[in-house]
Amino acid sequence: MIEIDNIHKSFEANNVLKGVYADINKGEIFTIIGPSGQGKSTLLRILNTLERPTSGQIFFDSNDLFSGKKTPVEVRRRMSMVFQKTAVFDMNVFDNIAIGLKYRGYSKTDINETVNRALDEIGLSGYGGRSAKTLSGGEMQRVALARAIVSKPDVLYLDEPTASLDPVNTEKIEDLILHYNKEYGTTIVMSTHDMLQGQRLSDRIGVMMDGRFLQIAAPDEIFSRPGNENVARFIGINNVFYGTVREKYGDGVNGILKSGNVSLIVKSEFKFGDRVAFCIRPEEITVHNHRAEPVKGRNILAGKISGIHRQGRMMYADIDAGIRISAMVTWEQYEGSGFEEGDEVMISFKPRSVFVMGKV
C-alpha cells in the first residue's frame, strides 16, 4: 500500500532522515520505534504530506505521493493523523469530532449517527455537549482519535499517541487502536519510544535509529532475533557481547564461540574465525546454587552475583562469570531463591538462547 524508497530529509545542515526504505501493507499496524530525536515524527509528517522529502519517493497505492497524477491534497483525504501533542478545538466534543465530516459534505443525519457511534466507541457517550477544553488529557486524546477515524481514512498516522498519558488512559487508547484496525480495516502507522507498546500492538515493527530503519520485522522476530547490537540494547537486552567462532561442536549444527576466557556452545552458521556480535536475553538464563549439578547440553558458567536490582515485578541479577551477564527472574522466584549480592552461583542457558547477530 505504501512504499518508502530512499527518503532523505534535511533541515538546513541537520540531516534527519538518511535513506529510509520500507513497504507498509494494507490493513496492518506498522509501528516505528526508536529513541527520541531519531526521525520518527519527521517520517510521519512526510507520509501525511505535511513535509516534503529532500530526496526519495513515496508511493501510495502506486501513486507517487509528491509528483504523481493525484495531488497531495487528493491523497491526504484518504489519510488522518493524530499528533503527539493533543489538539482539540475550542468547541464542544460533538463538534470537534464532526468537523471533518462537515468539510466533506456529510448530511446532518449522517453526522449525528456517525459522531454518536464514535462517542460510544471512545467511552464518552453523553459528553457531546461538553466543552472539549474541560476534558482530561486522556479524554482529549480519545476525542482526537475519534475525529481522525470518523471519516474512515485508509491510513491513520499516530505520532506517539500515548506519550503523555497515564497507564489507565494508555490502555484505553491502545484498545481503540486495535478496535479501529479490526473493525474498519484501517492501516495504522504509529510511532512510539515504548518498545513494549510496539510489541503489544503491531503486526510489524520498524526500529529507527539515526534517521534510518535498522530492522523491520514481526515483533517476535525483533525481540528474539535483533538485527544488531543497537537494536538489541534498545529493546532491553543488555547482554551483548563479542566473540570469535572457534570450532564445530557435536552434530555440526552447533559451534563454539569464544568471548574472552569464556567458551559457549551456540547455534550459528558463521565460519571458523569470524568475529561476531551475540546476545543472550536475560530471561533465558537460569541461576542455580553453585553446588548444582551441570545440565547436559546447556552452557554452564560459574560466577558471583555483583548486584541485584528490581524493575516492577522482575528482579535482575548481575553476575560476573568471565563475562558480565544479567539474569532476570520474577520477584517470587527471587524471594524463594535466597540469593544475595556476593553469592557464588552457577548460571545455565541453552545454545539456542545465544543469538549470533552478525559479523563485526
Coordinates of C-alpha atoms in Angstrom, one line a residue:
M1 CA 0.0 0.0 0.0
I2 CA 2.8 2.4 1.0
E3 CA 6.3 2.1 -0.5
I4 CA 9.0 4.3 1.0
D5 CA 12.0 4.5 -1.3
N6 CA 15.3 6.1 -0.1
I7 CA 13.8 9.0 1.7
H8 CA 16.1 11.8 2.9
K9 CA 15.1 14.9 4.8
S10 CA 17.4 17.7 5.9
F11 CA 16.6 20.9 7.8
E12 CA 19.4 23.2 6.8
A13 CA 22.6 21.4 8.0
N14 CA 20.6 18.9 10.1
N15 CA 20.2 15.5 8.2
V16 CA 17.2 14.0 10.0
L17 CA 16.3 11.1 7.6
K18 CA 19.2 9.4 5.9
G19 CA 17.9 6.8 3.5
V20 CA 14.6 5.3 4.7
Y21 CA 13.2 2.2 3.0
A22 CA 10.0 0.3 3.9
D23 CA 6.9 -1.3 2.5
I24 CA 3.7 -0.9 4.6
N25 CA 0.9 -3.4 3.9
K26 CA -2.8 -2.6 3.6
G27 CA -4.6 -3.3 6.9
E28 CA -1.6 -3.8 9.1
I29 CA -0.4 -1.9 12.2
F30 CA 3.1 -0.8 11.5
T31 CA 4.9 0.7 14.4
I32 CA 8.1 2.8 14.2
I33 CA 10.0 2.5 17.5
G34 CA 13.3 4.2 18.5
P35 CA 14.7 6.7 20.9
S36 CA 13.7 10.3 20.8
G37 CA 15.1 12.5 18.0
Q38 CA 15.8 9.8 15.5
G39 CA 13.4 10.9 12.8
K40 CA 10.1 9.1 13.6
S41 CA 7.9 12.2 13.7
T42 CA 9.5 13.7 10.6
L43 CA 8.8 10.5 8.6
L44 CA 5.2 10.5 9.7
R45 CA 4.8 14.1 8.6
I46 CA 6.2 13.3 5.2
L47 CA 3.9 10.3 4.9
N48 CA 1.0 12.6 5.6
T49 CA 2.3 15.1 3.1
L50 CA 2.8 17.8 5.7
E51 CA 6.5 17.9 4.8
R52 CA 8.3 17.2 1.5
P53 CA 11.3 14.9 1.5
T54 CA 14.6 16.4 0.4
S55 CA 15.0 13.4 -1.9
G56 CA 13.5 10.0 -2.5
Q57 CA 10.0 8.8 -3.3
I58 CA 6.9 7.6 -1.5
F59 CA 4.2 5.6 -3.4
F60 CA 0.7 5.4 -2.0
D61 CA -1.3 2.7 -3.9
S62 CA 1.3 3.0 -6.7
N63 CA 0.8 6.8 -6.9
D64 CA 3.9 9.0 -6.3
L65 CA 2.9 11.0 -3.3
F66 CA 4.6 14.2 -4.4
S67 CA 4.8 14.1 -8.2
G68 CA 2.1 11.6 -9.3
K69 CA -1.2 12.1 -11.1
K70 CA -3.0 12.7 -7.8
T71 CA -2.2 15.9 -5.9
P72 CA -1.1 15.6 -2.2
V73 CA -4.5 17.2 -1.2
E74 CA -6.4 14.4 -3.0
V75 CA -4.3 11.7 -1.4
R76 CA -4.4 13.4 2.0
R77 CA -8.2 12.9 2.0
R78 CA -7.5 9.2 2.4
M79 CA -5.4 9.8 5.5
S80 CA -5.8 11.1 9.0
M81 CA -3.2 12.0 11.6
V82 CA -3.2 12.3 15.4
F83 CA -0.3 14.3 16.7
Q84 CA 1.8 13.8 19.8
K85 CA 0.6 17.0 21.4
T86 CA -3.2 16.5 21.9
A87 CA -5.1 19.1 20.0
V88 CA -8.8 19.9 20.4
F89 CA -10.7 22.9 19.1
D90 CA -12.4 25.4 21.4
M91 CA -15.9 23.9 20.8
N92 CA -17.9 21.1 22.2
V93 CA -16.9 17.5 21.9
F94 CA -19.6 16.7 19.3
D95 CA -18.4 19.5 17.0
N96 CA -14.8 18.5 17.5
I97 CA -15.5 15.0 16.2
A98 CA -17.8 16.3 13.4
I99 CA -15.6 19.0 12.0
G100 CA -14.0 16.8 9.3
L101 CA -17.4 15.3 8.3
K102 CA -18.8 18.8 7.8
Y103 CA -16.0 19.8 5.5
R104 CA -16.6 16.6 3.5
G105 CA -20.3 17.5 3.0
Y106 CA -21.9 14.8 5.1
S107 CA -25.6 15.3 5.8
K108 CA -26.7 16.3 9.2
T109 CA -28.4 12.9 9.8
D110 CA -25.2 11.1 8.8
I111 CA -23.1 13.4 11.0
N112 CA -25.3 12.7 14.1
E113 CA -25.3 9.0 13.5
T114 CA -21.5 8.8 12.9
V115 CA -20.5 11.1 15.8
N116 CA -22.8 9.4 18.3
R117 CA -21.4 6.0 17.3
A118 CA -17.9 7.4 17.7
L119 CA -18.7 8.7 21.2
D120 CA -19.9 5.3 22.2
E121 CA -16.7 3.7 20.8
I122 CA -14.4 6.0 22.8
G123 CA -16.4 5.7 26.0
L124 CA -17.7 9.3 26.0
S125 CA -21.3 8.8 25.3
G126 CA -23.2 11.8 26.8
Y127 CA -20.2 14.0 26.6
G128 CA -21.1 15.6 23.2
G129 CA -22.3 18.9 24.6
R130 CA -19.3 19.4 26.9
S131 CA -16.5 21.8 26.1
A132 CA -13.6 19.8 24.8
K133 CA -11.2 22.1 26.7
T134 CA -12.6 20.8 30.0
L135 CA -11.7 17.1 29.3
S136 CA -8.8 15.3 30.9
G137 CA -5.7 14.6 28.7
G138 CA -6.8 11.0 28.1
E139 CA -10.3 12.1 27.1
M140 CA -8.9 14.7 24.8
Q141 CA -6.8 12.1 23.1
R142 CA -9.7 9.8 22.6
V143 CA -11.7 12.7 21.0
A144 CA -8.7 13.4 18.7
L145 CA -8.7 9.7 17.7
A146 CA -12.4 9.7 17.1
R147 CA -12.1 12.9 15.0
A148 CA -9.4 11.2 12.9
I149 CA -11.3 8.0 12.3
V150 CA -14.9 9.1 11.6
S151 CA -14.1 9.9 8.0
K152 CA -12.9 6.3 7.6
P153 CA -9.4 7.0 6.3
D154 CA -7.5 4.3 4.5
V155 CA -4.5 5.2 6.7
L156 CA -4.3 6.5 10.2
Y157 CA -1.0 8.1 11.3
L158 CA -0.4 8.3 15.1
D159 CA 2.6 10.2 16.4
E160 CA 3.4 9.0 20.0
P161 CA -0.3 8.8 20.8
T162 CA 0.1 7.9 24.5
A163 CA 3.4 9.7 25.3
S164 CA 1.8 12.0 27.9
L165 CA -0.8 9.6 29.3
D166 CA -1.0 7.6 32.5
P167 CA -1.2 3.7 32.3
V168 CA -5.0 3.6 32.5
N169 CA -5.6 6.1 29.6
T170 CA -2.7 4.5 27.7
E171 CA -4.6 1.1 27.8
K172 CA -7.8 2.8 26.6
I173 CA -6.0 4.4 23.6
E174 CA -4.3 1.1 22.8
D175 CA -7.7 -0.7 22.9
L176 CA -9.1 1.9 20.5
I177 CA -6.2 1.5 18.1
L178 CA -6.8 -2.3 18.0
H179 CA -10.5 -1.8 17.6
Y180 CA -10.2 0.7 14.7
N181 CA -7.8 -1.7 12.9
K182 CA -10.0 -4.7 13.3
E183 CA -13.4 -3.1 12.9
Y184 CA -12.6 -0.8 9.9
G185 CA -9.6 -2.5 8.4
T186 CA -7.7 0.8 8.8
T187 CA -4.0 0.7 8.1
I188 CA -2.3 2.3 11.1
V189 CA 1.2 3.7 11.1
M190 CA 2.3 4.9 14.5
S191 CA 5.5 6.0 16.3
T192 CA 6.5 5.3 19.9
H193 CA 9.6 5.1 22.0
D194 CA 7.8 2.4 24.1
M195 CA 9.2 -0.9 22.8
L196 CA 6.6 -2.9 24.8
Q197 CA 3.7 -0.9 23.3
G198 CA 5.1 -1.7 19.9
Q199 CA 5.2 -5.4 20.8
R200 CA 1.6 -5.3 22.1
L201 CA 0.0 -3.6 19.1
S202 CA 2.0 -4.3 16.0
D203 CA 1.9 -6.6 13.1
R204 CA 5.4 -5.4 12.2
I205 CA 7.9 -3.1 13.8
G206 CA 10.5 -0.8 12.2
V207 CA 13.4 0.1 14.6
M208 CA 14.6 3.6 13.6
M209 CA 17.9 5.0 14.7
D210 CA 20.0 7.8 13.3
G211 CA 17.5 8.5 10.5
R212 CA 17.0 5.1 9.1
F213 CA 15.5 1.7 9.8
L214 CA 17.9 -0.8 11.3
Q215 CA 15.4 -3.7 11.2
I216 CA 11.9 -4.3 10.1
A217 CA 10.2 -7.5 11.2
A218 CA 7.3 -9.0 13.2
P219 CA 7.5 -8.2 17.0
D220 CA 8.6 -11.7 18.0
E221 CA 11.4 -11.6 15.4
I222 CA 12.6 -8.2 16.7
F223 CA 12.6 -9.2 20.3
S224 CA 14.1 -12.7 19.9
R225 CA 16.4 -12.0 16.9
P226 CA 17.6 -8.4 17.0
G227 CA 19.4 -7.3 13.8
N228 CA 22.4 -5.8 15.5
E229 CA 23.8 -4.5 18.8
N230 CA 22.0 -1.2 18.7
V231 CA 18.6 -2.9 18.2
A232 CA 19.4 -5.4 21.0
R233 CA 20.2 -2.7 23.5
F234 CA 17.2 -0.6 22.6
I235 CA 14.8 -3.5 23.2
G236 CA 16.3 -4.2 26.6
I237 CA 18.9 -6.8 26.0
N238 CA 22.0 -5.7 27.9
N239 CA 23.7 -9.0 27.5
V240 CA 25.5 -8.0 24.2
F241 CA 29.0 -9.5 23.7
Y242 CA 31.6 -10.0 21.0
G243 CA 33.4 -13.2 20.3
T244 CA 35.1 -15.5 17.7
V245 CA 33.7 -18.7 16.2
R246 CA 36.3 -21.3 17.0
E247 CA 35.1 -24.8 16.0
K248 CA 32.1 -27.1 15.3
Y249 CA 30.6 -29.0 18.2
G250 CA 28.6 -32.2 18.3
D251 CA 26.4 -32.7 15.3
G252 CA 28.0 -29.9 13.4
V253 CA 25.0 -27.6 13.8
N254 CA 26.4 -26.0 16.9
G255 CA 29.6 -24.2 17.2
I256 CA 32.0 -23.0 19.9
L257 CA 32.0 -19.2 20.4
K258 CA 34.9 -17.8 22.4
S259 CA 34.5 -14.5 24.2
G260 CA 37.5 -13.6 26.4
N261 CA 38.1 -16.6 28.5
V262 CA 34.6 -17.9 28.1
S263 CA 33.6 -20.6 25.6
L264 CA 29.9 -21.1 24.7
I265 CA 28.0 -23.7 22.7
V266 CA 25.9 -21.8 20.2
K267 CA 23.7 -22.4 17.1
S268 CA 25.4 -20.5 14.4
E269 CA 26.0 -20.6 10.6
F270 CA 29.1 -18.4 10.9
K271 CA 32.5 -19.7 9.9
F272 CA 35.6 -20.5 11.8
G273 CA 37.5 -17.4 12.7
D274 CA 34.5 -15.0 12.2
R275 CA 34.4 -12.2 14.7
V276 CA 30.7 -11.8 15.7
A277 CA 28.3 -9.9 18.0
F278 CA 25.9 -12.0 20.0
C279 CA 23.3 -11.5 22.7
I280 CA 21.5 -13.5 25.4
R281 CA 18.1 -12.5 26.6
P282 CA 18.2 -12.2 30.5
E283 CA 15.0 -14.3 30.9
E284 CA 16.7 -17.2 29.1
I285 CA 19.3 -17.5 31.9
T286 CA 18.7 -19.8 34.9
V287 CA 20.5 -19.1 38.1
H288 CA 21.5 -22.1 40.3
N289 CA 23.1 -22.7 43.6
H290 CA 26.8 -23.0 43.0
R291 CA 26.7 -26.7 44.0
A292 CA 24.0 -27.6 41.4
E293 CA 24.7 -30.5 39.1
P294 CA 25.5 -29.4 35.5
V295 CA 22.7 -29.9 32.9
K296 CA 23.7 -31.8 29.8
G297 CA 23.5 -29.8 26.6
R298 CA 23.4 -26.4 28.2
N299 CA 26.0 -23.7 28.7
I300 CA 27.2 -23.7 32.3
L301 CA 29.2 -20.8 33.8
A302 CA 30.3 -20.3 37.4
G303 CA 30.2 -16.8 38.7
K304 CA 29.4 -14.4 41.6
I305 CA 26.4 -12.0 42.0
S306 CA 27.8 -8.5 41.8
G307 CA 24.4 -6.7 42.0
I308 CA 20.7 -7.1 42.3
H309 CA 18.0 -4.6 41.3
R310 CA 14.3 -4.6 40.9
Q311 CA 12.2 -3.4 37.9
G312 CA 8.5 -3.8 38.5
R313 CA 7.7 -7.4 39.3
M314 CA 11.1 -8.6 37.9
M315 CA 14.5 -8.9 39.6
Y316 CA 17.8 -8.6 37.7
A317 CA 20.9 -10.2 39.0
D318 CA 24.2 -9.0 37.6
I319 CA 26.7 -11.9 37.6
D320 CA 30.5 -11.9 37.0
A321 CA 31.1 -15.2 35.1
G322 CA 34.1 -14.4 32.9
I323 CA 31.6 -12.1 31.1
R324 CA 29.4 -9.7 33.0
I325 CA 25.9 -11.1 32.4
S326 CA 22.4 -10.2 33.7
A327 CA 19.7 -12.7 34.5
M328 CA 16.1 -12.0 35.1
V329 CA 13.7 -13.7 37.5
T330 CA 10.3 -12.9 38.9
W331 CA 10.0 -11.3 42.4
E332 CA 8.5 -14.6 43.7
Q333 CA 11.4 -16.7 42.3
Y334 CA 13.9 -14.3 43.8
E335 CA 12.3 -14.4 47.2
G336 CA 12.3 -18.2 47.1
S337 CA 15.9 -18.5 46.0
G338 CA 17.6 -16.8 48.9
F339 CA 20.3 -15.3 46.6
E340 CA 22.1 -12.3 47.8
E341 CA 24.8 -10.0 46.4
G342 CA 28.2 -11.7 46.7
D343 CA 26.8 -15.2 46.5
E344 CA 28.6 -17.7 44.3
V345 CA 26.3 -19.2 41.7
M346 CA 26.0 -21.3 38.5
I347 CA 24.2 -20.0 35.5
S348 CA 22.9 -22.0 32.6
F349 CA 21.3 -21.4 29.3
K350 CA 20.6 -23.3 26.1
P351 CA 22.7 -23.0 22.9
R352 CA 19.7 -21.5 21.1
S353 CA 19.5 -18.8 23.8
V354 CA 22.7 -17.3 22.3
F355 CA 21.7 -15.4 19.3
V356 CA 24.6 -14.5 16.9
M357 CA 23.6 -11.2 15.3
G358 CA 26.3 -10.8 12.7
K359 CA 29.9 -10.2 11.9
V360 CA 31.7 -7.2 13.3

